[in-house]
Every structure is written in C-alpha cells, then in structure tokens.
C-alpha cells in the first residue's frame, strides 16, 4: 500500500524555538514535495526534493530527503508566528509525476 | 504568469444533483490533476489528464469524471451528489517534466445539503 505518514500531526511551539516535522513513506520514490496550507486556502509549494541527500532551505525552513530511509524532514528554526499553518508532505510514487500521495498534514501553531 | 484558476470558488448543491467544476492551468502546462480534500480523508488524488487523455485515476466511484480540452483546461463532474462529496476540490497543473512540480489553484468549496 502506498502510504505517507507525518508526525507529529499537531505541533504547538513557542516563538524562537526549533522543531522538526517527519515524513515517512512506504515505498521507493525519488520525488517528494512539501506544501503549506493556511486555513481556508489552497496549497503553496515550499520545497521539491528530487534525489537522495537533497537539502533545500528557504528562510526559517529547511527540508531534506533520505530515500534509503524513505524519510524526509522539515526543520523549523527560530519559529515565528507567521509560520503557523498546516504543512503537508507529498510523494509521487508513479512515473508521471502528477499523482501525489499526501501525508495527513502537521498543524503547526507558533505561540508568542 | 497567471496562476491556476478554478471556477466557481464556492458552490452549494442538493443531494442527487450533479455539478461541474472548471480548472484553467498555468499557460504552457499540459497536465492537470484533481484532488479532493476533506477533514476526514485528507487530500486524495482523483485523476490526472495530460493532452486530453486521462493518464491516472484515483480510487473514487464512477460518479466522479473529468475531461480535458485541447487548450488544457479541465473540468470535473460529479453526478448524483452525496453529502460526503462536500469538500474542497483542488486542481493542480504541471509541465509533466523536470521536477514535475504541481501548482495548485485556489480550490472550489462544494457543499452538498
């Protein structure tokens, strides 16, 4: 079964703190994506990870991919309130790149 | 460059009716995928169209169908609506090459009463 699991599902953290969201997936894939969703809004693309060892950083967010462990991480550094949102990882298990299997999402709340 | 557009943005329908949603992809993108998002099931893949052909299909009943036109615009149709079809329907477009990154539209919020 093609499965993507995220943890934690809920994360409440204080401003200035660091934390990591984990994304495990069930079978081989070289394409993993991270998205952000604000309440009532659509999905905003954050990172595209295409190979083992890939690391991408944007502001306070850094994503990495370990295809051997079937694991991706999204690390948050010195969180600020504006990062409050739901974060999804998604894996393309196919060949066409247009059929994503999403994790459950991690609802992040950053408190002052 | 204009993003993915979806119409209508909000829709209220009655059980048993049918509905058609529209998606216009980013110019030059030939792949359009549809996803359903509900609080209970999360984000689930419906189907993908590429060059007017359905290339992938998710695990949804036959009441859900779609098509793509020669200009890459896509429509999805849901017939005999059920209460459980209430959801946010998201369309995503992609060049279907390179990083295969998908760009999502704002979604159509469908409420079935």
PDB file of N, CA and C in Angstrom, chain B residues 5-108:
ATOM      1  N   UNK B   5      -6.366  28.811 -12.193  1.00  0.00           N
ATOM      2  CA  UNK B   5      -7.650  29.378 -11.790  1.00  0.00           C
ATOM      3  C   UNK B   5      -8.718  28.303 -11.764  1.00  0.00           C
ATOM      4  N   UNK B   6      -9.622  28.430 -10.810  1.00  0.00           N
ATOM      5  CA  UNK B   6     -10.716  27.472 -10.681  1.00  0.00           C
ATOM      6  C   UNK B   6     -12.017  28.237 -10.526  1.00  0.00           C
ATOM      7  N   UNK B   7     -13.026  27.724 -11.188  1.00  0.00           N
ATOM      8  CA  UNK B   7     -14.359  28.314 -11.045  1.00  0.00           C
ATOM      9  C   UNK B   7     -15.403  27.219 -10.912  1.00  0.00           C
ATOM     10  N   UNK B   8     -16.479  27.440 -10.174  1.00  0.00           N
ATOM     11  CA  UNK B   8     -16.633  28.587  -9.269  1.00  0.00           C
ATOM     12  C   UNK B   8     -15.792  28.389  -8.007  1.00  0.00           C
ATOM     13  N   UNK B   9     -15.708  29.352  -7.168  1.00  0.00           N
ATOM     14  CA  UNK B   9     -14.949  29.197  -5.925  1.00  0.00           C
ATOM     15  C   UNK B   9     -15.800  28.546  -4.832  1.00  0.00           C
ATOM     16  N   UNK B  10     -17.063  28.820  -4.859  1.00  0.00           N
ATOM     17  CA  UNK B  10     -17.965  28.245  -3.857  1.00  0.00           C
ATOM     18  C   UNK B  10     -19.227  27.763  -4.566  1.00  0.00           C
ATOM     19  N   UNK B  11     -19.770  26.683  -4.039  1.00  0.00           N
ATOM     20  CA  UNK B  11     -20.926  26.062  -4.672  1.00  0.00           C
ATOM     21  C   UNK B  11     -21.733  25.338  -3.607  1.00  0.00           C
ATOM     22  N   UNK B  12     -23.043  25.525  -3.646  1.00  0.00           N
ATOM     23  CA  UNK B  12     -23.933  24.769  -2.763  1.00  0.00           C
ATOM     24  C   UNK B  12     -24.897  24.010  -3.651  1.00  0.00           C
ATOM     25  N   UNK B  13     -24.948  22.702  -3.443  1.00  0.00           N
ATOM     26  CA  UNK B  13     -25.821  21.844  -4.235  1.00  0.00           C
ATOM     27  C   UNK B  13     -26.629  20.954  -3.306  1.00  0.00           C
ATOM     28  N   UNK B  14     -27.661  20.391  -3.860  1.00  0.00           N
ATOM     29  CA  UNK B  14     -28.538  19.486  -3.112  1.00  0.00           C
ATOM     30  C   UNK B  14     -28.204  18.048  -3.478  1.00  0.00           C
ATOM     31  N   UNK B  15     -28.346  17.162  -2.524  1.00  0.00           N
ATOM     32  CA  UNK B  15     -28.129  15.724  -2.757  1.00  0.00           C
ATOM     33  C   UNK B  15     -28.879  15.262  -4.004  1.00  0.00           C
ATOM     34  N   UNK B  16     -28.216  14.487  -4.822  1.00  0.00           N
ATOM     35  CA  UNK B  16     -28.837  13.969  -6.031  1.00  0.00           C
ATOM     36  C   UNK B  16     -28.553  14.799  -7.271  1.00  0.00           C
ATOM     37  N   UNK B  17     -28.159  16.050  -7.069  1.00  0.00           N
ATOM     38  CA  UNK B  17     -27.841  16.893  -8.232  1.00  0.00           C
ATOM     39  C   UNK B  17     -26.474  16.529  -8.780  1.00  0.00           C
ATOM     40  N   UNK B  18     -26.134  17.170  -9.899  1.00  0.00           N
ATOM     41  CA  UNK B  18     -24.792  16.987 -10.443  1.00  0.00           C
ATOM     42  C   UNK B  18     -24.105  18.354 -10.522  1.00  0.00           C
ATOM     43  N   UNK B  19     -22.759  18.311 -10.590  1.00  0.00           N
ATOM     44  CA  UNK B  19     -22.008  19.559 -10.563  1.00  0.00           C
ATOM     45  C   UNK B  19     -20.806  19.447 -11.496  1.00  0.00           C
ATOM     46  N   UNK B  20     -20.446  20.572 -12.091  1.00  0.00           N
ATOM     47  CA  UNK B  20     -19.259  20.631 -12.944  1.00  0.00           C
ATOM     48  C   UNK B  20     -18.348  21.736 -12.445  1.00  0.00           C
ATOM     49  N   UNK B  21     -17.095  21.373 -12.232  1.00  0.00           N
ATOM     50  CA  UNK B  21     -16.080  22.328 -11.786  1.00  0.00           C
ATOM     51  C   UNK B  21     -15.070  22.523 -12.908  1.00  0.00           C
ATOM     52  N   UNK B  22     -14.516  23.741 -12.977  1.00  0.00           N
ATOM     53  CA  UNK B  22     -13.608  24.056 -14.063  1.00  0.00           C
ATOM     54  C   UNK B  22     -12.239  24.471 -13.536  1.00  0.00           C
ATOM     55  N   UNK B  23     -11.214  24.146 -14.316  1.00  0.00           N
ATOM     56  CA  UNK B  23      -9.842  24.480 -13.938  1.00  0.00           C
ATOM     57  C   UNK B  23      -9.081  24.937 -15.177  1.00  0.00           C
ATOM     58  N   UNK B  24      -8.449  26.089 -15.085  1.00  0.00           N
ATOM     59  CA  UNK B  24      -7.574  26.561 -16.159  1.00  0.00           C
ATOM     60  C   UNK B  24      -6.142  26.525 -15.660  1.00  0.00           C
ATOM     61  N   UNK B  25      -5.288  25.735 -16.295  1.00  0.00           N
ATOM     62  CA  UNK B  25      -3.914  25.587 -15.806  1.00  0.00           C
ATOM     63  C   UNK B  25      -3.043  26.784 -16.170  1.00  0.00           C
ATOM     64  N   UNK B  26      -1.851  26.783 -15.628  1.00  0.00           N
ATOM     65  CA  UNK B  26      -0.861  27.788 -15.989  1.00  0.00           C
ATOM     66  C   UNK B  26      -0.546  27.624 -17.476  1.00  0.00           C
ATOM     67  N   UNK B  27      -0.380  28.730 -18.152  1.00  0.00           N
ATOM     68  CA  UNK B  27      -0.103  28.685 -19.581  1.00  0.00           C
ATOM     69  C   UNK B  27       1.129  27.826 -19.859  1.00  0.00           C
ATOM     70  N   UNK B  28       0.964  26.891 -20.801  1.00  0.00           N
ATOM     71  CA  UNK B  28       2.074  26.009 -21.153  1.00  0.00           C
ATOM     72  C   UNK B  28       2.067  24.691 -20.404  1.00  0.00           C
ATOM     73  N   UNK B  29       1.282  24.589 -19.351  1.00  0.00           N
ATOM     74  CA  UNK B  29       1.187  23.333 -18.602  1.00  0.00           C
ATOM     75  C   UNK B  29       0.171  22.425 -19.277  1.00  0.00           C
ATOM     76  N   UNK B  30       0.566  21.171 -19.507  1.00  0.00           N
ATOM     77  CA  UNK B  30      -0.318  20.248 -20.211  1.00  0.00           C
ATOM     78  C   UNK B  30      -0.952  19.202 -19.294  1.00  0.00           C
ATOM     79  N   UNK B  31      -0.478  19.148 -18.059  1.00  0.00           N
ATOM     80  CA  UNK B  31      -1.023  18.159 -17.124  1.00  0.00           C
ATOM     81  C   UNK B  31      -1.886  18.862 -16.093  1.00  0.00           C
ATOM     82  N   UNK B  32      -3.057  18.315 -15.864  1.00  0.00           N
ATOM     83  CA  UNK B  32      -3.958  18.824 -14.831  1.00  0.00           C
ATOM     84  C   UNK B  32      -4.380  17.655 -13.950  1.00  0.00           C
ATOM     85  N   UNK B  33      -4.207  17.831 -12.657  1.00  0.00           N
ATOM     86  CA  UNK B  33      -4.626  16.817 -11.685  1.00  0.00           C
ATOM     87  C   UNK B  33      -5.684  17.398 -10.771  1.00  0.00           C
ATOM     88  N   UNK B  34      -6.550  16.538 -10.288  1.00  0.00           N
ATOM     89  CA  UNK B  34      -7.619  16.947  -9.389  1.00  0.00           C
ATOM     90  C   UNK B  34      -7.474  16.192  -8.068  1.00  0.00           C
ATOM     91  N   UNK B  35      -7.720  16.902  -6.974  1.00  0.00           N
ATOM     92  CA  UNK B  35      -7.652  16.325  -5.643  1.00  0.00           C
ATOM     93  C   UNK B  35      -8.891  16.756  -4.850  1.00  0.00           C
ATOM     94  N   UNK B  36      -9.290  15.872  -3.947  1.00  0.00           N
ATOM     95  CA  UNK B  36     -10.375  16.168  -3.024  1.00  0.00           C
ATOM     96  C   UNK B  36      -9.797  16.288  -1.626  1.00  0.00           C
ATOM     97  N   UNK B  37     -10.179  17.332  -0.919  1.00  0.00           N
ATOM     98  CA  UNK B  37      -9.711  17.487   0.467  1.00  0.00           C
ATOM     99  C   UNK B  37     -10.900  17.548   1.402  1.00  0.00           C
ATOM    100  N   UNK B  38     -10.924  16.620   2.351  1.00  0.00           N
ATOM    101  CA  UNK B  38     -11.956  16.605   3.386  1.00  0.00           C
ATOM    102  C   UNK B  38     -11.276  16.460   4.736  1.00  0.00           C
ATOM    103  N   UNK B  39     -11.939  16.900   5.804  1.00  0.00           N
ATOM    104  CA  UNK B  39     -11.335  16.760   7.137  1.00  0.00           C
ATOM    105  C   UNK B  39     -11.093  15.301   7.512  1.00  0.00           C
ATOM    106  N   UNK B  40     -11.956  14.416   7.060  1.00  0.00           N
ATOM    107  CA  UNK B  40     -11.833  13.016   7.466  1.00  0.00           C
ATOM    108  C   UNK B  40     -10.825  12.217   6.656  1.00  0.00           C
ATOM    109  N   UNK B  41     -10.782  12.435   5.359  1.00  0.00           N
ATOM    110  CA  UNK B  41      -9.924  11.649   4.468  1.00  0.00           C
ATOM    111  C   UNK B  41      -8.669  12.378   4.024  1.00  0.00           C
ATOM    112  N   UNK B  42      -8.579  13.652   4.330  1.00  0.00           N
ATOM    113  CA  UNK B  42      -7.394  14.406   3.921  1.00  0.00           C
ATOM    114  C   UNK B  42      -7.407  14.706   2.435  1.00  0.00           C
ATOM    115  N   UNK B  43      -6.226  14.787   1.864  1.00  0.00           N
ATOM    116  CA  UNK B  43      -6.068  15.094   0.447  1.00  0.00           C
ATOM    117  C   UNK B  43      -5.961  13.800  -0.339  1.00  0.00           C
ATOM    118  N   UNK B  44      -6.869  13.619  -1.292  1.00  0.00           N
ATOM    119  CA  UNK B  44      -6.876  12.387  -2.071  1.00  0.00           C
ATOM    120  C   UNK B  44      -6.894  12.712  -3.565  1.00  0.00           C
ATOM    121  N   UNK B  45      -6.114  11.955  -4.295  1.00  0.00           N
ATOM    122  CA  UNK B  45      -5.996  12.123  -5.743  1.00  0.00           C
ATOM    123  C   UNK B  45      -7.243  11.583  -6.435  1.00  0.00           C
ATOM    124  N   UNK B  46      -7.789  12.387  -7.333  1.00  0.00           N
ATOM    125  CA  UNK B  46      -8.961  11.971  -8.115  1.00  0.00           C
ATOM    126  C   UNK B  46      -8.548  11.429  -9.479  1.00  0.00           C
ATOM    127  N   UNK B  47      -7.974  12.271 -10.296  1.00  0.00           N
ATOM    128  CA  UNK B  47      -7.481  11.861 -11.616  1.00  0.00           C
ATOM    129  C   UNK B  47      -6.558  12.918 -12.189  1.00  0.00           C
ATOM    130  N   UNK B  48      -5.854  12.490 -13.240  1.00  0.00           N
ATOM    131  CA  UNK B  48      -4.935  13.377 -13.936  1.00  0.00           C
ATOM    132  C   UNK B  48      -5.174  13.285 -15.427  1.00  0.00           C
ATOM    133  N   UNK B  49      -5.142  14.425 -16.077  1.00  0.00           N
ATOM    134  CA  UNK B  49      -5.276  14.491 -17.531  1.00  0.00           C
ATOM    135  C   UNK B  49      -4.031  15.104 -18.135  1.00  0.00           C
ATOM    136  N   UNK B  50      -3.647  14.520 -19.250  1.00  0.00           N
ATOM    137  CA  UNK B  50      -2.475  15.019 -19.977  1.00  0.00           C
ATOM    138  C   UNK B  50      -2.806  14.934 -21.458  1.00  0.00           C
ATOM    139  N   UNK B  51      -2.705  16.037 -22.138  1.00  0.00           N
ATOM    140  CA  UNK B  51      -3.008  16.083 -23.579  1.00  0.00           C
ATOM    141  C   UNK B  51      -4.350  15.434 -23.884  1.00  0.00           C
ATOM    142  N   UNK B  52      -5.356  15.827 -23.126  1.00  0.00           N
ATOM    143  CA  UNK B  52      -6.762  15.422 -23.321  1.00  0.00           C
ATOM    144  C   UNK B  52      -7.034  13.962 -22.973  1.00  0.00           C
ATOM    145  N   UNK B  53      -6.067  13.268 -22.399  1.00  0.00           N
ATOM    146  CA  UNK B  53      -6.245  11.853 -22.051  1.00  0.00           C
ATOM    147  C   UNK B  53      -6.119  11.674 -20.543  1.00  0.00           C
ATOM    148  N   UNK B  54      -6.993  10.856 -20.000  1.00  0.00           N
ATOM    149  CA  UNK B  54      -6.860  10.544 -18.574  1.00  0.00           C
ATOM    150  C   UNK B  54      -5.685   9.590 -18.404  1.00  0.00           C
ATOM    151  N   UNK B  55      -4.709  10.012 -17.651  1.00  0.00           N
ATOM    152  CA  UNK B  55      -3.496   9.216 -17.527  1.00  0.00           C
ATOM    153  C   UNK B  55      -3.446   8.443 -16.215  1.00  0.00           C
ATOM    154  N   UNK B  56      -4.056   8.984 -15.183  1.00  0.00           N
ATOM    155  CA  UNK B  56      -4.096   8.330 -13.886  1.00  0.00           C
ATOM    156  C   UNK B  56      -5.468   8.535 -13.271  1.00  0.00           C
ATOM    157  N   UNK B  57      -5.880   7.572 -12.471  1.00  0.00           N
ATOM    158  CA  UNK B  57      -7.173   7.680 -11.806  1.00  0.00           C
ATOM    159  C   UNK B  57      -7.033   7.185 -10.387  1.00  0.00           C
ATOM    160  N   UNK B  58      -7.630   7.917  -9.464  1.00  0.00           N
ATOM    161  CA  UNK B  58      -7.620   7.518  -8.065  1.00  0.00           C
ATOM    162  C   UNK B  58      -8.768   6.578  -7.761  1.00  0.00           C
ATOM    163  N   UNK B  59      -8.913   6.273  -6.507  1.00  0.00           N
ATOM    164  CA  UNK B  59      -9.893   5.296  -6.072  1.00  0.00           C
ATOM    165  C   UNK B  59     -11.207   5.975  -5.697  1.00  0.00           C
ATOM    166  N   UNK B  60     -11.893   6.485  -6.690  1.00  0.00           N
ATOM    167  CA  UNK B  60     -13.179   7.146  -6.482  1.00  0.00           C
ATOM    168  C   UNK B  60     -14.228   6.477  -7.356  1.00  0.00           C
ATOM    169  N   UNK B  61     -15.503   6.536  -6.936  1.00  0.00           N
ATOM    170  CA  UNK B  61     -16.552   5.894  -7.742  1.00  0.00           C
ATOM    171  C   UNK B  61     -16.736   6.578  -9.090  1.00  0.00           C
ATOM    172  N   UNK B  62     -17.419   5.875  -9.972  1.00  0.00           N
ATOM    173  CA  UNK B  62     -17.622   6.359 -11.326  1.00  0.00           C
ATOM    174  C   UNK B  62     -18.428   7.647 -11.417  1.00  0.00           C
ATOM    175  N   UNK B  63     -19.055   8.049 -10.303  1.00  0.00           N
ATOM    176  CA  UNK B  63     -19.793   9.324 -10.302  1.00  0.00           C
ATOM    177  C   UNK B  63     -18.855  10.508 -10.538  1.00  0.00           C
ATOM    178  N   UNK B  64     -17.593  10.277 -10.275  1.00  0.00           N
ATOM    179  CA  UNK B  64     -16.590  11.323 -10.484  1.00  0.00           C
ATOM    180  C   UNK B  64     -15.953  11.112 -11.859  1.00  0.00           C
ATOM    181  N   UNK B  65     -16.031  12.136 -12.675  1.00  0.00           N
ATOM    182  CA  UNK B  65     -15.446  12.025 -14.005  1.00  0.00           C
ATOM    183  C   UNK B  65     -14.815  13.357 -14.383  1.00  0.00           C
ATOM    184  N   UNK B  66     -14.050  13.324 -15.425  1.00  0.00           N
ATOM    185  CA  UNK B  66     -13.408  14.562 -15.842  1.00  0.00           C
ATOM    186  C   UNK B  66     -13.114  14.537 -17.317  1.00  0.00           C
ATOM    187  N   UNK B  67     -12.615  15.650 -17.790  1.00  0.00           N
ATOM    188  CA  UNK B  67     -12.133  15.716 -19.167  1.00  0.00           C
ATOM    189  C   UNK B  67     -11.184  16.885 -19.303  1.00  0.00           C
ATOM    190  N   UNK B  68     -10.443  16.863 -20.381  1.00  0.00           N
ATOM    191  CA  UNK B  68      -9.525  17.961 -20.658  1.00  0.00           C
ATOM    192  C   UNK B  68      -9.699  18.386 -22.107  1.00  0.00           C
ATOM    193  N   UNK B  69      -9.651  19.660 -22.318  1.00  0.00           N
ATOM    194  CA  UNK B  69      -9.841  20.209 -23.653  1.00  0.00           C
ATOM    195  C   UNK B  69      -8.499  20.473 -24.328  1.00  0.00           C
ATOM    196  N   UNK B  70      -8.553  20.806 -25.585  1.00  0.00           N
ATOM    197  CA  UNK B  70      -7.320  20.979 -26.352  1.00  0.00           C
ATOM    198  C   UNK B  70      -6.475  22.149 -25.842  1.00  0.00           C
ATOM    199  N   UNK B  71      -7.095  23.085 -25.139  1.00  0.00           N
ATOM    200  CA  UNK B  71      -6.323  24.210 -24.579  1.00  0.00           C
ATOM    201  C   UNK B  71      -5.837  23.898 -23.157  1.00  0.00           C
ATOM    202  N   UNK B  72      -5.932  22.640 -22.761  1.00  0.00           N
ATOM    203  CA  UNK B  72      -5.502  22.113 -21.456  1.00  0.00           C
ATOM    204  C   UNK B  72      -6.452  22.439 -20.314  1.00  0.00           C
ATOM    205  N   UNK B  73      -7.446  23.243 -20.541  1.00  0.00           N
ATOM    206  CA  UNK B  73      -8.444  23.467 -19.492  1.00  0.00           C
ATOM    207  C   UNK B  73      -9.128  22.143 -19.163  1.00  0.00           C
ATOM    208  N   UNK B  74      -9.496  21.998 -17.898  1.00  0.00           N
ATOM    209  CA  UNK B  74     -10.087  20.721 -17.484  1.00  0.00           C
ATOM    210  C   UNK B  74     -11.373  20.979 -16.713  1.00  0.00           C
ATOM    211  N   UNK B  75     -12.248  20.038 -16.796  1.00  0.00           N
ATOM    212  CA  UNK B  75     -13.475  20.049 -15.991  1.00  0.00           C
ATOM    213  C   UNK B  75     -13.589  18.736 -15.257  1.00  0.00           C
ATOM    214  N   UNK B  76     -14.167  18.795 -14.074  1.00  0.00           N
ATOM    215  CA  UNK B  76     -14.545  17.557 -13.418  1.00  0.00           C
ATOM    216  C   UNK B  76     -16.037  17.619 -13.101  1.00  0.00           C
ATOM    217  N   UNK B  77     -16.648  16.487 -13.160  1.00  0.00           N
ATOM    218  CA  UNK B  77     -18.084  16.375 -12.966  1.00  0.00           C
ATOM    219  C   UNK B  77     -18.364  15.357 -11.872  1.00  0.00           C
ATOM    220  N   UNK B  78     -19.288  15.703 -11.012  1.00  0.00           N
ATOM    221  CA  UNK B  78     -19.754  14.733 -10.025  1.00  0.00           C
ATOM    222  C   UNK B  78     -21.261  14.596 -10.204  1.00  0.00           C
ATOM    223  N   UNK B  79     -21.695  13.380 -10.460  1.00  0.00           N
ATOM    224  CA  UNK B  79     -23.126  13.163 -10.649  1.00  0.00           C
ATOM    225  C   UNK B  79     -23.726  12.589  -9.361  1.00  0.00           C
ATOM    226  N   UNK B  80     -25.022  12.690  -9.239  1.00  0.00           N
ATOM    227  CA  UNK B  80     -25.766  12.134  -8.097  1.00  0.00           C
ATOM    228  C   UNK B  80     -25.042  12.452  -6.791  1.00  0.00           C
ATOM    229  N   UNK B  81     -24.940  13.712  -6.483  1.00  0.00           N
ATOM    230  CA  UNK B  81     -24.184  14.165  -5.336  1.00  0.00           C
ATOM    231  C   UNK B  81     -24.667  13.533  -4.035  1.00  0.00           C
ATOM    232  N   UNK B  82     -23.685  13.230  -3.185  1.00  0.00           N
ATOM    233  CA  UNK B  82     -23.968  12.715  -1.847  1.00  0.00           C
ATOM    234  C   UNK B  82     -23.408  13.706  -0.833  1.00  0.00           C
ATOM    235  N   UNK B  83     -23.918  13.605   0.403  1.00  0.00           N
ATOM    236  CA  UNK B  83     -23.460  14.533   1.442  1.00  0.00           C
ATOM    237  C   UNK B  83     -21.938  14.442   1.613  1.00  0.00           C
ATOM    238  N   UNK B  84     -21.414  13.249   1.466  1.00  0.00           N
ATOM    239  CA  UNK B  84     -19.978  13.030   1.650  1.00  0.00           C
ATOM    240  C   UNK B  84     -19.117  13.637   0.559  1.00  0.00           C
ATOM    241  N   UNK B  85     -19.735  14.150  -0.473  1.00  0.00           N
ATOM    242  CA  UNK B  85     -18.967  14.805  -1.531  1.00  0.00           C
ATOM    243  C   UNK B  85     -18.617  16.243  -1.170  1.00  0.00           C
ATOM    244  N   UNK B  86     -19.158  16.716  -0.073  1.00  0.00           N
ATOM    245  CA  UNK B  86     -18.801  18.057   0.398  1.00  0.00           C
ATOM    246  C   UNK B  86     -17.307  18.098   0.686  1.00  0.00           C
ATOM    247  N   UNK B  87     -16.618  19.014   0.049  1.00  0.00           N
ATOM    248  CA  UNK B  87     -15.158  19.024   0.142  1.00  0.00           C
ATOM    249  C   UNK B  87     -14.613  20.255  -0.550  1.00  0.00           C
ATOM    250  N   UNK B  88     -13.308  20.432  -0.381  1.00  0.00           N
ATOM    251  CA  UNK B  88     -12.570  21.397  -1.176  1.00  0.00           C
ATOM    252  C   UNK B  88     -11.949  20.626  -2.338  1.00  0.00           C
ATOM    253  N   UNK B  89     -12.257  21.013  -3.540  1.00  0.00           N
ATOM    254  CA  UNK B  89     -11.708  20.351  -4.722  1.00  0.00           C
ATOM    255  C   UNK B  89     -10.597  21.229  -5.300  1.00  0.00           C
ATOM    256  N   UNK B  90      -9.422  20.640  -5.325  1.00  0.00           N
ATOM    257  CA  UNK B  90      -8.240  21.367  -5.775  1.00  0.00           C
ATOM    258  C   UNK B  90      -7.766  20.834  -7.113  1.00  0.00           C
ATOM    259  N   UNK B  91      -7.402  21.753  -7.956  1.00  0.00           N
ATOM    260  CA  UNK B  91      -6.836  21.414  -9.245  1.00  0.00           C
ATOM    261  C   UNK B  91      -5.371  21.844  -9.228  1.00  0.00           C
ATOM    262  N   UNK B  92      -4.518  21.051  -9.847  1.00  0.00           N
ATOM    263  CA  UNK B  92      -3.101  21.386  -9.914  1.00  0.00           C
ATOM    264  C   UNK B  92      -2.615  21.213 -11.335  1.00  0.00           C
ATOM    265  N   UNK B  93      -1.743  22.101 -11.769  1.00  0.00           N
ATOM    266  CA  UNK B  93      -1.183  21.943 -13.110  1.00  0.00           C
ATOM    267  C   UNK B  93       0.318  21.756 -13.028  1.00  0.00           C
ATOM    268  N   UNK B  94       0.839  21.103 -14.048  1.00  0.00           N
ATOM    269  CA  UNK B  94       2.253  20.767 -14.087  1.00  0.00           C
ATOM    270  C   UNK B  94       2.711  20.715 -15.536  1.00  0.00           C
ATOM    271  N   UNK B  95       4.000  20.923 -15.720  1.00  0.00           N
ATOM    272  CA  UNK B  95       4.564  20.754 -17.052  1.00  0.00           C
ATOM    273  C   UNK B  95       4.726  19.279 -17.383  1.00  0.00           C
ATOM    274  N   UNK B  96       4.582  18.411 -16.349  1.00  0.00           N
ATOM    275  CA  UNK B  96       4.751  16.963 -16.503  1.00  0.00           C
ATOM    276  C   UNK B  96       6.138  16.614 -17.021  1.00  0.00           C
ATOM    277  N   UNK B  97       7.121  17.384 -16.597  1.00  0.00           N
ATOM    278  CA  UNK B  97       8.502  17.062 -16.933  1.00  0.00           C
ATOM    279  C   UNK B  97       9.395  17.727 -15.885  1.00  0.00           C
ATOM    280  N   UNK B  98      10.680  17.417 -15.941  1.00  0.00           N
ATOM    281  CA  UNK B  98      11.588  18.041 -14.982  1.00  0.00           C
ATOM    282  C   UNK B  98      11.258  17.664 -13.549  1.00  0.00           C
ATOM    283  N   UNK B  99      11.000  18.636 -12.738  1.00  0.00           N
ATOM    284  CA  UNK B  99      10.705  18.378 -11.325  1.00  0.00           C
ATOM    285  C   UNK B  99       9.275  17.897 -11.122  1.00  0.00           C
ATOM    286  N   UNK B 100       8.469  17.990 -12.161  1.00  0.00           N
ATOM    287  CA  UNK B 100       7.061  17.588 -12.078  1.00  0.00           C
ATOM    288  C   UNK B 100       6.318  18.350 -10.981  1.00  0.00           C
ATOM    289  N   UNK B 101       6.809  19.513 -10.630  1.00  0.00           N
ATOM    290  CA  UNK B 101       6.178  20.270  -9.556  1.00  0.00           C
ATOM    291  C   UNK B 101       4.754  20.631  -9.927  1.00  0.00           C
ATOM    292  N   UNK B 102       3.856  20.465  -8.981  1.00  0.00           N
ATOM    293  CA  UNK B 102       2.452  20.780  -9.218  1.00  0.00           C
ATOM    294  C   UNK B 102       2.106  22.107  -8.547  1.00  0.00           C
ATOM    295  N   UNK B 103       1.395  22.944  -9.276  1.00  0.00           N
ATOM    296  CA  UNK B 103       0.962  24.247  -8.780  1.00  0.00           C
ATOM    297  C   UNK B 103      -0.543  24.193  -8.601  1.00  0.00           C
ATOM    298  N   UNK B 104      -0.958  24.500  -7.396  1.00  0.00           N
ATOM    299  CA  UNK B 104      -2.359  24.341  -7.060  1.00  0.00           C
ATOM    300  C   UNK B 104      -3.159  25.622  -7.248  1.00  0.00           C
ATOM    301  N   UNK B 105      -4.400  25.438  -7.676  1.00  0.00           N
ATOM    302  CA  UNK B 105      -5.340  26.545  -7.765  1.00  0.00           C
ATOM    303  C   UNK B 105      -5.970  26.830  -6.411  1.00  0.00           C
ATOM    304  N   UNK B 106      -6.833  27.843  -6.343  1.00  0.00           N
ATOM    305  CA  UNK B 106      -7.436  28.244  -5.063  1.00  0.00           C
ATOM    306  C   UNK B 106      -8.489  27.270  -4.552  1.00  0.00           C
ATOM    307  N   UNK B 107      -8.962  26.395  -5.421  1.00  0.00           N
ATOM    308  CA  UNK B 107      -9.936  25.401  -4.996  1.00  0.00           C
ATOM    309  C   UNK B 107     -11.379  25.839  -5.190  1.00  0.00           C
ATOM    310  N   UNK B 108     -12.243  24.851  -5.247  1.00  0.00           N
ATOM    311  CA  UNK B 108     -13.687  25.072  -5.250  1.00  0.00           C
ATOM    312  C   UNK B 108     -14.250  24.401  -4.005  1.00  0.00           C
TER     313      UNK B 108
END
